XYZ file of C-alpha atoms in Angstrom:
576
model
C 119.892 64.661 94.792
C 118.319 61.828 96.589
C 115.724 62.515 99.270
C 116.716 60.980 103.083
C 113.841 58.766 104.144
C 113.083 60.319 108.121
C 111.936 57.627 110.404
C 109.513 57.805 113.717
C 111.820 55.038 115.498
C 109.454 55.092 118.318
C 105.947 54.555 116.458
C 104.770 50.769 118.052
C 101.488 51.288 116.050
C 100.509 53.414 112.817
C 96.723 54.388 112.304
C 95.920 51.447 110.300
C 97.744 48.451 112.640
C 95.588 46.932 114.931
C 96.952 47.297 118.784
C 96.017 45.050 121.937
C 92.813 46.602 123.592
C 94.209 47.224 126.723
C 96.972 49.196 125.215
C 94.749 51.727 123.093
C 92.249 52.128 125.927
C 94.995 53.044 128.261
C 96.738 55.560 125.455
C 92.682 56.974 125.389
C 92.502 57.608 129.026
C 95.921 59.545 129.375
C 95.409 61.659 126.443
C 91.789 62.432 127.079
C 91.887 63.255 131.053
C 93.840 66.359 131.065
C 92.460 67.301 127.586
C 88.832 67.022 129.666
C 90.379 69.026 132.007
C 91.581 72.086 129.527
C 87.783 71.490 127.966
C 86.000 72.056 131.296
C 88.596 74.719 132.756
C 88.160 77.188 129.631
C 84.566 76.570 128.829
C 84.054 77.658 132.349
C 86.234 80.918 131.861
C 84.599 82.231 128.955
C 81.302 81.597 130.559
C 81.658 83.055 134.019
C 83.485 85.946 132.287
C 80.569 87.093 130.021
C 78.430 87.270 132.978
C 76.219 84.387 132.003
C 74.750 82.176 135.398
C 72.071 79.631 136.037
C 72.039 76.610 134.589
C 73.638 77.241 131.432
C 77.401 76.781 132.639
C 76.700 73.032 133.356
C 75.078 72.630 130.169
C 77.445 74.109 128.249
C 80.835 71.932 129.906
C 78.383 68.435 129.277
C 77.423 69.783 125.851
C 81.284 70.800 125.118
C 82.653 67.006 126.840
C 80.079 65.304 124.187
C 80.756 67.425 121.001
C 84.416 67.032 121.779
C 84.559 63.551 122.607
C 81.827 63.010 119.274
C 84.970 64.807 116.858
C 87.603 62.744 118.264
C 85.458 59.598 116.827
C 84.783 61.057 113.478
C 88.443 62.316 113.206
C 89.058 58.813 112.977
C 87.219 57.371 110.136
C 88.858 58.643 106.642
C 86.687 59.800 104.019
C 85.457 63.353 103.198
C 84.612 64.058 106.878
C 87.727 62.695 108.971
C 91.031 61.830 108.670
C 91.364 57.924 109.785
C 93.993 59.411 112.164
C 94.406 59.251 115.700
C 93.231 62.986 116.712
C 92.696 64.775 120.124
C 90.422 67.436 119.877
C 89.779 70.404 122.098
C 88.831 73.852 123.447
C 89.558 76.137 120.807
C 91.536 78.949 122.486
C 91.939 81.508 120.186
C 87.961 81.676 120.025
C 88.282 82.579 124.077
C 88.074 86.560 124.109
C 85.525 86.660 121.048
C 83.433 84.621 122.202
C 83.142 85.867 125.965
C 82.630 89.349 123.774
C 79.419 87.724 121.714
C 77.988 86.030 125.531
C 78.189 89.153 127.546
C 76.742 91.551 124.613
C 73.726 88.758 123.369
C 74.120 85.350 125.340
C 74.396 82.188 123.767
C 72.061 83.352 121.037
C 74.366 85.581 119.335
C 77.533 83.316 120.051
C 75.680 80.472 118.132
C 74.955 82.213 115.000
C 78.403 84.410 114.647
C 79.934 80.732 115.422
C 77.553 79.152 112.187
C 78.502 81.980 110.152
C 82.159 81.952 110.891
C 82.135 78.381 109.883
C 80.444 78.069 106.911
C 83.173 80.701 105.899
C 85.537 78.010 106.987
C 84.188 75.109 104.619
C 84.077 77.625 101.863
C 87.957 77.600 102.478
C 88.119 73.920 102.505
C 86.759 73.491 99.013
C 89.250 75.727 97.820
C 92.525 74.504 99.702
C 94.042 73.968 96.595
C 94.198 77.351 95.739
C 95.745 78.477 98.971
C 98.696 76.067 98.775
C 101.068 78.709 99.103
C 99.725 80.422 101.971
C 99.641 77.017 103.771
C 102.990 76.321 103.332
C 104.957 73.864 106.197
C 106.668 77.431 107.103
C 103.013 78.639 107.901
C 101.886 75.617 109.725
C 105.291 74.591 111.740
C 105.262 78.478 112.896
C 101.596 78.458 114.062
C 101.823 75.373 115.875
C 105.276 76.232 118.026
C 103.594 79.502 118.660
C 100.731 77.529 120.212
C 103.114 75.880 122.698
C 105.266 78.883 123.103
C 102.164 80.847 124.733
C 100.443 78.139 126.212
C 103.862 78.284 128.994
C 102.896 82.032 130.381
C 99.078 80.955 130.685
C 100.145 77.230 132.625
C 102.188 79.554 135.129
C 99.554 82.312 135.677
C 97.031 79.631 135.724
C 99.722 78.048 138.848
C 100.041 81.501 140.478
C 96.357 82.486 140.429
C 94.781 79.388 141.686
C 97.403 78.804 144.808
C 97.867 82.427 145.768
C 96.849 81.488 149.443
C 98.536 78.648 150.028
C 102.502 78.323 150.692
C 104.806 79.022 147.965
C 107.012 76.330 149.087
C 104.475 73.183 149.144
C 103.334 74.800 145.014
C 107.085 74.889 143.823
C 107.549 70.943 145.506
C 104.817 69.450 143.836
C 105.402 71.232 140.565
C 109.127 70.569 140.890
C 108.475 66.462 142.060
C 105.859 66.142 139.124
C 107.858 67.473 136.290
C 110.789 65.883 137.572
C 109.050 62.254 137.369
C 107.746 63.077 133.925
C 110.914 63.962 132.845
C 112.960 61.148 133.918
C 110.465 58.958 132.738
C 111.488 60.221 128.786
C 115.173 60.433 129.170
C 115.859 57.037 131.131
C 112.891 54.849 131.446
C 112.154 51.787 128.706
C 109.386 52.227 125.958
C 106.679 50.707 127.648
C 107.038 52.983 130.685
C 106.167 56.151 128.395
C 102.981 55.111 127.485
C 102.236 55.491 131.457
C 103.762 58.706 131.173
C 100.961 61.442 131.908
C 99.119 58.888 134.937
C 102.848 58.631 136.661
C 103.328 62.142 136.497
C 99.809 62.702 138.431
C 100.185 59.980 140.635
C 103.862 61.567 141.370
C 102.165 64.940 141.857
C 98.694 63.882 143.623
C 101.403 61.642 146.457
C 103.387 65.407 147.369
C 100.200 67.474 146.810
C 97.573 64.918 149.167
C 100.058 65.467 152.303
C 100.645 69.095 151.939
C 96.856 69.971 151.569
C 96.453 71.299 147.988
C 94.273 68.552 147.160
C 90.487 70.175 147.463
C 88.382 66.879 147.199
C 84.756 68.393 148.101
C 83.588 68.742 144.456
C 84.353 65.078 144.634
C 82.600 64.435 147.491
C 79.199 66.582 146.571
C 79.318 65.841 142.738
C 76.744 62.591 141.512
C 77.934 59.496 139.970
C 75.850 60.015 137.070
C 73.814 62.787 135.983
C 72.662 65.008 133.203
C 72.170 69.347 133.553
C 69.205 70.560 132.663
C 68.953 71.473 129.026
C 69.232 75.187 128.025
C 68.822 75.755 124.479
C 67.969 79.279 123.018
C 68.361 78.275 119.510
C 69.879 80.831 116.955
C 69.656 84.967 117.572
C 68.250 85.276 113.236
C 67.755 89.307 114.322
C 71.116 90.030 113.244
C 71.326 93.463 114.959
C 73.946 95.982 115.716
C 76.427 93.464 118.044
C 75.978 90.337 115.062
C 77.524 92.876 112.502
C 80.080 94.252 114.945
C 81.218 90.760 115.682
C 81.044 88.936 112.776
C 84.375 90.593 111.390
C 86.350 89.300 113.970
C 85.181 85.784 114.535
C 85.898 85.630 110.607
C 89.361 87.216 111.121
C 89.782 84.353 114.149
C 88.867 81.861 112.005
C 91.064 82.421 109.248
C 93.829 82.037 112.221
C 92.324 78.482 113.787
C 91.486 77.621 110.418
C 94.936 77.476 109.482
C 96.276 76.603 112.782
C 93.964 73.641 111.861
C 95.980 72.596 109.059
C 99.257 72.868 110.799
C 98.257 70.354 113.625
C 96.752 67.626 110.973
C 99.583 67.845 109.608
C 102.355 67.607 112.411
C 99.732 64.939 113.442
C 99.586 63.084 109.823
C 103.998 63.211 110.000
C 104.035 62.523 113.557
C 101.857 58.802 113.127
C 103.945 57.064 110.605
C 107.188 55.237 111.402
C 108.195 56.474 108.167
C 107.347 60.271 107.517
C 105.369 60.120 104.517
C 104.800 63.196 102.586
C 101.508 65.227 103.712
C 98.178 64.577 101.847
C 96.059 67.338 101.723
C 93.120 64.781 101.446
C 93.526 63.968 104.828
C 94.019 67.610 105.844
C 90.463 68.143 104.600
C 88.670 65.477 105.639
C 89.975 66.554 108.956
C 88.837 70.369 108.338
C 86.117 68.969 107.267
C 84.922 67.332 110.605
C 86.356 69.817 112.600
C 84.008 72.252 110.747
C 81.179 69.584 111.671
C 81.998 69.835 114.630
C 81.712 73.443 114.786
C 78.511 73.883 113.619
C 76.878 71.354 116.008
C 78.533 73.645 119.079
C 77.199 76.792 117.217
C 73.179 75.498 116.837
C 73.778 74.626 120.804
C 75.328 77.925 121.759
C 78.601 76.638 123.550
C 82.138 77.549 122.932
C 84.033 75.805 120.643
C 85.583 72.877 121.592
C 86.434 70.546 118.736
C 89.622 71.594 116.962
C 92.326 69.151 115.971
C 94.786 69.664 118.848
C 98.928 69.138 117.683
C 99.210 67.616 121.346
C 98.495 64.514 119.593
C 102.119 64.268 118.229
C 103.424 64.799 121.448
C 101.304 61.693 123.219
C 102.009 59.821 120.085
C 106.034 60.691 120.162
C 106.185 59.078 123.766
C 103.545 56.485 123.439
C 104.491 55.203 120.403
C 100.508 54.338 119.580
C 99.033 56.188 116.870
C 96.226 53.685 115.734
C 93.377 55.430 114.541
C 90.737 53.656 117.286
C 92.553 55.151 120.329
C 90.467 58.314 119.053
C 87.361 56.134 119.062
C 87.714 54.930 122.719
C 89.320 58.768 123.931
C 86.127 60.207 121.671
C 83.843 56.915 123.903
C 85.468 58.164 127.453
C 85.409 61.863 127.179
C 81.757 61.378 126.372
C 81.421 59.042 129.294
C 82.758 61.320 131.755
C 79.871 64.159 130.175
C 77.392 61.946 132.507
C 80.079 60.904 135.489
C 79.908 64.238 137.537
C 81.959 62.491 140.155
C 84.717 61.456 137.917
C 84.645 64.898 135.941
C 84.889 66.536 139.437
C 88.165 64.424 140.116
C 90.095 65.838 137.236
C 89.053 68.781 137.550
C 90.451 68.838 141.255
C 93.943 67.605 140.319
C 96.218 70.724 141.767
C 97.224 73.363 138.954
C 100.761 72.475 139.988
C 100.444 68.709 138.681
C 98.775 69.799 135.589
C 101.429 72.438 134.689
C 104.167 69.595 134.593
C 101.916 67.851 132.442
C 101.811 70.396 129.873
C 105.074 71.066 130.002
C 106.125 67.965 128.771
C 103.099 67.847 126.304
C 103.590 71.432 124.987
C 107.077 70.993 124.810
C 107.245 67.948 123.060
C 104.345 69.799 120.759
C 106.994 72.814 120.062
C 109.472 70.223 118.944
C 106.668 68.966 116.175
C 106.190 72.133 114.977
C 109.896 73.029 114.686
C 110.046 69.387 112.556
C 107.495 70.987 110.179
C 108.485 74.584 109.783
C 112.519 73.206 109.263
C 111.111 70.318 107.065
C 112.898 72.137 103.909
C 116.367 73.805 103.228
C 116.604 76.274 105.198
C 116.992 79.854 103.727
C 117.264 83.644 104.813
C 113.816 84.087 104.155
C 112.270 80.917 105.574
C 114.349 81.715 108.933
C 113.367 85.259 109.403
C 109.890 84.939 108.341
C 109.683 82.067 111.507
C 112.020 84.305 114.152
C 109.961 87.654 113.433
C 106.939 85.744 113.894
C 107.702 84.083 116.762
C 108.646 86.957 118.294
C 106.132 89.274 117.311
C 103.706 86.628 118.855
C 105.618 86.183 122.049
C 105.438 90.033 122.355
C 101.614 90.568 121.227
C 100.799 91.509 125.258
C 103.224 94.435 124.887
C 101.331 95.377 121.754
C 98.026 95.261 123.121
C 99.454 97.903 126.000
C 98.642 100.470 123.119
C 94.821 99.583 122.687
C 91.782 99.552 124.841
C 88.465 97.208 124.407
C 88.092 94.446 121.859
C 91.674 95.582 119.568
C 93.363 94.740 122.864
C 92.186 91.463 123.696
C 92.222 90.432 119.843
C 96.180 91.743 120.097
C 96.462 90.139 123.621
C 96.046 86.659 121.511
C 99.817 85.865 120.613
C 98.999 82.767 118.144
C 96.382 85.422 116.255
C 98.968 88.359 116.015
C 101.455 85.574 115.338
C 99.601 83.513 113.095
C 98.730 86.938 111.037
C 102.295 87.565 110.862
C 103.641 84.511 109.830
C 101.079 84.581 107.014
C 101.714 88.425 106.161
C 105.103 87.354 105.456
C 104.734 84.573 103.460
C 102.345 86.462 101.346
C 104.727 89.233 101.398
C 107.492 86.731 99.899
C 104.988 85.477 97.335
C 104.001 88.834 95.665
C 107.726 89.978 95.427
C 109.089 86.833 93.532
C 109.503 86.953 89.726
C 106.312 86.683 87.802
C 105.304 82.703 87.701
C 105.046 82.127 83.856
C 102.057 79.377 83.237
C 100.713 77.028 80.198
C 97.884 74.732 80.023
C 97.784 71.653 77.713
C 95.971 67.985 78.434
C 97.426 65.377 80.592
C 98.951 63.177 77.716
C 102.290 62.298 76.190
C 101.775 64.615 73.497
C 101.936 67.847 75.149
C 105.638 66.694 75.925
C 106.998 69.473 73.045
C 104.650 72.164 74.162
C 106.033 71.366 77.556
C 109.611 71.028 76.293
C 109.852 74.076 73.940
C 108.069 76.292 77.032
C 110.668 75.115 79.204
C 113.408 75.735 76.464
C 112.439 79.278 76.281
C 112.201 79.959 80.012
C 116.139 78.770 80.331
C 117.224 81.102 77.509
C 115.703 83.910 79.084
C 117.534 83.482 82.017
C 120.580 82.817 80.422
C 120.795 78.696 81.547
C 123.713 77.034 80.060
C 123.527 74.180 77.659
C 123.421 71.061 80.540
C 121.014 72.883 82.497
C 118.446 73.449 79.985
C 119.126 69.624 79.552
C 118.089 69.008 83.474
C 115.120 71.315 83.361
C 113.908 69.920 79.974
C 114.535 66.297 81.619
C 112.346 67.450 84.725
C 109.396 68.827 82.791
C 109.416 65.783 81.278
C 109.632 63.271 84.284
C 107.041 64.904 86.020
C 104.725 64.297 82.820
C 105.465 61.016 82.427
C 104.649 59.992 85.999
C 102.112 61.809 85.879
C 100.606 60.394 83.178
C 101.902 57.402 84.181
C 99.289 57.206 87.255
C 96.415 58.589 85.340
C 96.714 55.710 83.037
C 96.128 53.510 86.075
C 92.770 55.152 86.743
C 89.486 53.615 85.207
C 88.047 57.323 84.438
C 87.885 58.467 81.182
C 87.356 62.355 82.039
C 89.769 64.018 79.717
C 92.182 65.872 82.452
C 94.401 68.772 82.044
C 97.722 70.293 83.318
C 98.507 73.429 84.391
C 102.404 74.135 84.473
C 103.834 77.078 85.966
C 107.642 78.103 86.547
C 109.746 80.507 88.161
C 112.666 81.673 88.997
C 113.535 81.569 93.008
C 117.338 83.040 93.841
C 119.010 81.537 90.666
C 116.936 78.069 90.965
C 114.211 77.004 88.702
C 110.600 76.058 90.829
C 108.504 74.041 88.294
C 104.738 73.051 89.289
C 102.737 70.882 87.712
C 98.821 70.950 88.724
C 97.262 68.305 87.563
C 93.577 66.410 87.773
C 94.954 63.419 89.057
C 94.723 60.611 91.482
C 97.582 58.438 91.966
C 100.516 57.495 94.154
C 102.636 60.085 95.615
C 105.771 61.102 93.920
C 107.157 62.380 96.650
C 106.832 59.368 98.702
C 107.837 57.156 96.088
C 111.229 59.197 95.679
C 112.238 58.608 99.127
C 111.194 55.427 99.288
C 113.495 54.121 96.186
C 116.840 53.332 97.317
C 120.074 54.372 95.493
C 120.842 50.803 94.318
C 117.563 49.131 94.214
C 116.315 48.059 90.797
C 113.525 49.862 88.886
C 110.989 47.258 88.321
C 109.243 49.295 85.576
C 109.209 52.457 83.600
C 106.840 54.589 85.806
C 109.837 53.536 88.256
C 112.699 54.504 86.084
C 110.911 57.901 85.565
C 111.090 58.246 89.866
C 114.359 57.456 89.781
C 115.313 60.479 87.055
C 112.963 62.828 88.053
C 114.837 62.557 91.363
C 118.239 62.567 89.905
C 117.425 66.316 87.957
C 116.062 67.884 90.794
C 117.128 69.511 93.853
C 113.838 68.744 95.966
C 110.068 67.396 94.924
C 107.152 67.766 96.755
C 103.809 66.439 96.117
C 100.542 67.821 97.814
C 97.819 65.882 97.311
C 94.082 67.375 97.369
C 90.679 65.926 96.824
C 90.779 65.080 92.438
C 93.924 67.517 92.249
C 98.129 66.843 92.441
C 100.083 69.837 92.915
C 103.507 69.157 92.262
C 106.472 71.339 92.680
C 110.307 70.776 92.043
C 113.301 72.566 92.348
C 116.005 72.593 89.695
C 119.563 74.153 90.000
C 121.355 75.651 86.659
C 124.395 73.424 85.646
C 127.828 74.902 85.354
């Protein structure tokens, strides 16, 4: 069964293509100045929450603007630390009720060294994605990402309701109504080139109602420098680990499990998002980007801050209606975000923009970044399973403020979290479906043509077991071998002489056949190769001939790629 090649029609510029200045620095400034505004909004709500005062609030927003601005850069170089995508990165919300916890019981202090720990934990995970491949499955990351959006909605409107409680309900509702209006005609009927002015129109349209009815508040403006610098408050890491660092710890673990993997969902929908033609994910750009965001993390940890350098899926969305995804709009968003660190008086203008305007912003944004994570999660055939393991955890997250009724103290406010009770869910589940399936039966032979009887005879006696009928031992037989050959095919290619070797599992998943191959290997990817291979174009050499079967036997093939390792896994139907 041939895979359908899906196409980004509106992509202008992938990562690598080289875009007119003027074009990426604009694409920089929309996507960074209400990302600077999310970055200084929470930083100053988990900060004024714990209690803390004095000069550490400023330092801590300039400190977050220039960490957050410094990952956006790095994000954008590929190698072991960065992705070479275009990447916005921000406050990391699910971090919010922790780490106003760890403040208020040992100031910045404790928050810096439960923050180091937490991530070291984190790029101990990294190392070993591989082995987690089936917890981080597109089901996983598509769910955690549209639960992001999905609760981001309640906190935009409460955000609305508490900020303009004394002013008239009539002039909020116009300028929320006027601003989301714009921003929504602006996708459904304006040309291409108006969208990447999307997010400025939609202020503009909001700051021209909001200016004449008063909710504009410029004397932050007014009293802010043009350039300065806080005074630096630094109090280095709290080594005592007492009573609080042990009661902590747990949790900002347990959190980080959830914005760890949250973290691979968004490179991802990112990684599909910036291609014209959706190429199959590679894991080695999934770590490279954990990888910096973890960087990232442990500079805000030694300086005591709240995190604020996660990999934000918002990306896709700008990137959807920009149609700009070159990799150095995150150097010049990473260049102004930093800028604005030591511009007071242009900090203090976003900052003032009305709640109203921003919450039409994010409703385009977030919605467009729920329609990114549906693309993900739905990638595959759709099952029973796959469907109710997304709707339960959906809802279960949508509902986690109900649940945290029942609990007092820290359980609440962990529960309150709907992408953590979500997240936990959605991975629950897929565990859950995991450890009931059949028993995966495994062999291990070298990475060479000759291990093609082992193979063969293994896969022989897997089909009789189950009862496969003549033609579709034939197709599973013709798989296992396919997969080998390209397989080998690519190692060939490689100048190493390391001998390599291949682990082959198999299964049976309701009445189909799911064969993996994981293999020491460095190649092209099969996966992308298959849908790039047209029905009637001619196979220009064996290792393309092999594609073209391997794709022909199979039901589906997908290909993750890690750092030195190929995990491949195919599907295979019985013949009648």
């Amino acid at each position: 069964m041939a895979e359908v090649r899906q196409v980004n029609e509106g992509i202008r510029y992938e990562p690598e293509d080289k875009c007119p200045r003027s074009v990426a620095i604009l694409s920089a400034v929309q996507m960074a100045s209400p990302n600077i505004v999310m970055v200084v909004v929470f930083t100053t709500v988990v900060i004024r929450s714990s209690g803390e005062t004095g000069a550490y609030l400023p330092w801590a927003v300039f400190m977050a603007l220039i960490t957050c601005g410094f990952t956006s850069i790095i994000q954008a170089f590929r190698g072991r630390i960065g992705t070479g995508l275009l990447i916005l990165t921000g406050f990391n919300i699910p971090f919010i009720a922790i780490s106003t916890l760890a403040l208020e019981k040992g100031g910045p202090g404790l928050l810096a060294i439960l923050t180091v720990v937490s991530t070291l934990v984190q790029l101990v995970l990294t190392m070993y994605l591989p082995l987690l491949r089936r917890i981080f499955t597109r089901t996983v990351s598509g769910t955690i990402v549209m639960l992001v959006a999905a609760t981001a909605a309640p906190f935009l409107f409460n955000d609305v309701v508490k900020s303009t409680q004394d002013l008239p309900v009539d002039r909020v509702i116009a300028t929320l109504t006027i601003s989301l209006l714009v921003g929504v005609l602006i996708i459904l009927r304006a040309p291409q080139i108006w969208r990447l002015w999307i997010v400025g129109i939609t202020i503009l349209a909001g700051l021209l109602v909001a200016v004449p009815l008063g909710l504009y508040d410029n004397s932050g403006v007014v009293e802010a420098a043009y350039i300065g610098f806080p005074v630096p408050v630094w109090e280095g890491l709290d080594l005592t680990f007492g009573v609080e660092f042990w009661g902590l710890l747990p949790a900002f673990i347990f959190v980080g499990l959830v914005t760890f993997v949250k973290a691979v969902g968004d490179i991802g929908v990112i990684q599909r998002a910036s291609h014209r033609e959706v190429q199959a994910q590679d894991f080695r750009v999934v770590q490279g980007g954990l990888n910096a965001y973890s960087v990232g993390n442990l500079i805000v940890g030694f300086l005591g801050i709240p995190s604020a350098t996660t990999p934000w899926a918002l990306t896709a969305t700008y990137v959807s209606l920009t149609g700009v995804a070159t990799r150095m709009v995150g150097v010049y968003m990473g260049l102004f975000m930093i800028g604005v660190a030591f511009l007071p008086k242009l900090g203090a203008f976003l900052i003032a923009i009305p709640s109203p305007v921003l919450a039409a912003v994010y409703i385009i944004v977030f919605g467009g970044l729920f329609v990114e994570g549906a693309k993900v999660a739905f990638d595959d055939k759709i099952d029973h399973r796959k469907s109710i393991v997304i709707a339960v955890s959906i809802m279960v997250g949508l509902s986690s403020g109900s649940i945290a009724g029942f609990f007092d103290g820290f359980v609440h406010e962990l529960l309150d979290s709907g992408v953590t009770v979500g997240s936990l869910t959605v991975i629950g589940m897929t565990l859950l479906v995991e450890l009931t399936g059949s028993r995966r039966r495994k062999i291990q032979v070298p990475l060479e043509l000759s291990a093609l009887p082992a193979i063969d005879e293994f896969l022989v006696a897997f089909a009789e077991k189950y009862g496969w009928t003549e033609s579709g031992q034939y197709r599973l037989r013709s798989v296992g071998e396919e997969m080998l050959v390209s397989l080998v095919t690519q190692d060939e290619k490689e100048s190493s002489s390391t001998p390599r070797q291949l682990i082959m599992g198999i299964r049976m998943d309701d009445g189909v056949a799911e064969v993996e191959f994981l293999a020491a290997s460095d190649g092209e990817n099969i996966e992308d190769q298959i849908a790039y291979l047209g029905e009637d174009a001619y196979a220009e050499d064996d290792h393309e001939f092999s594609i073209r079967l391997l794709r022909h036997y199979a039901s589906s093939v997908h290909h993750r790629k890690y750092e030195g390792i190929d995990v491949i896994t195919a599907r295979v139907e019985n013949a009648m």
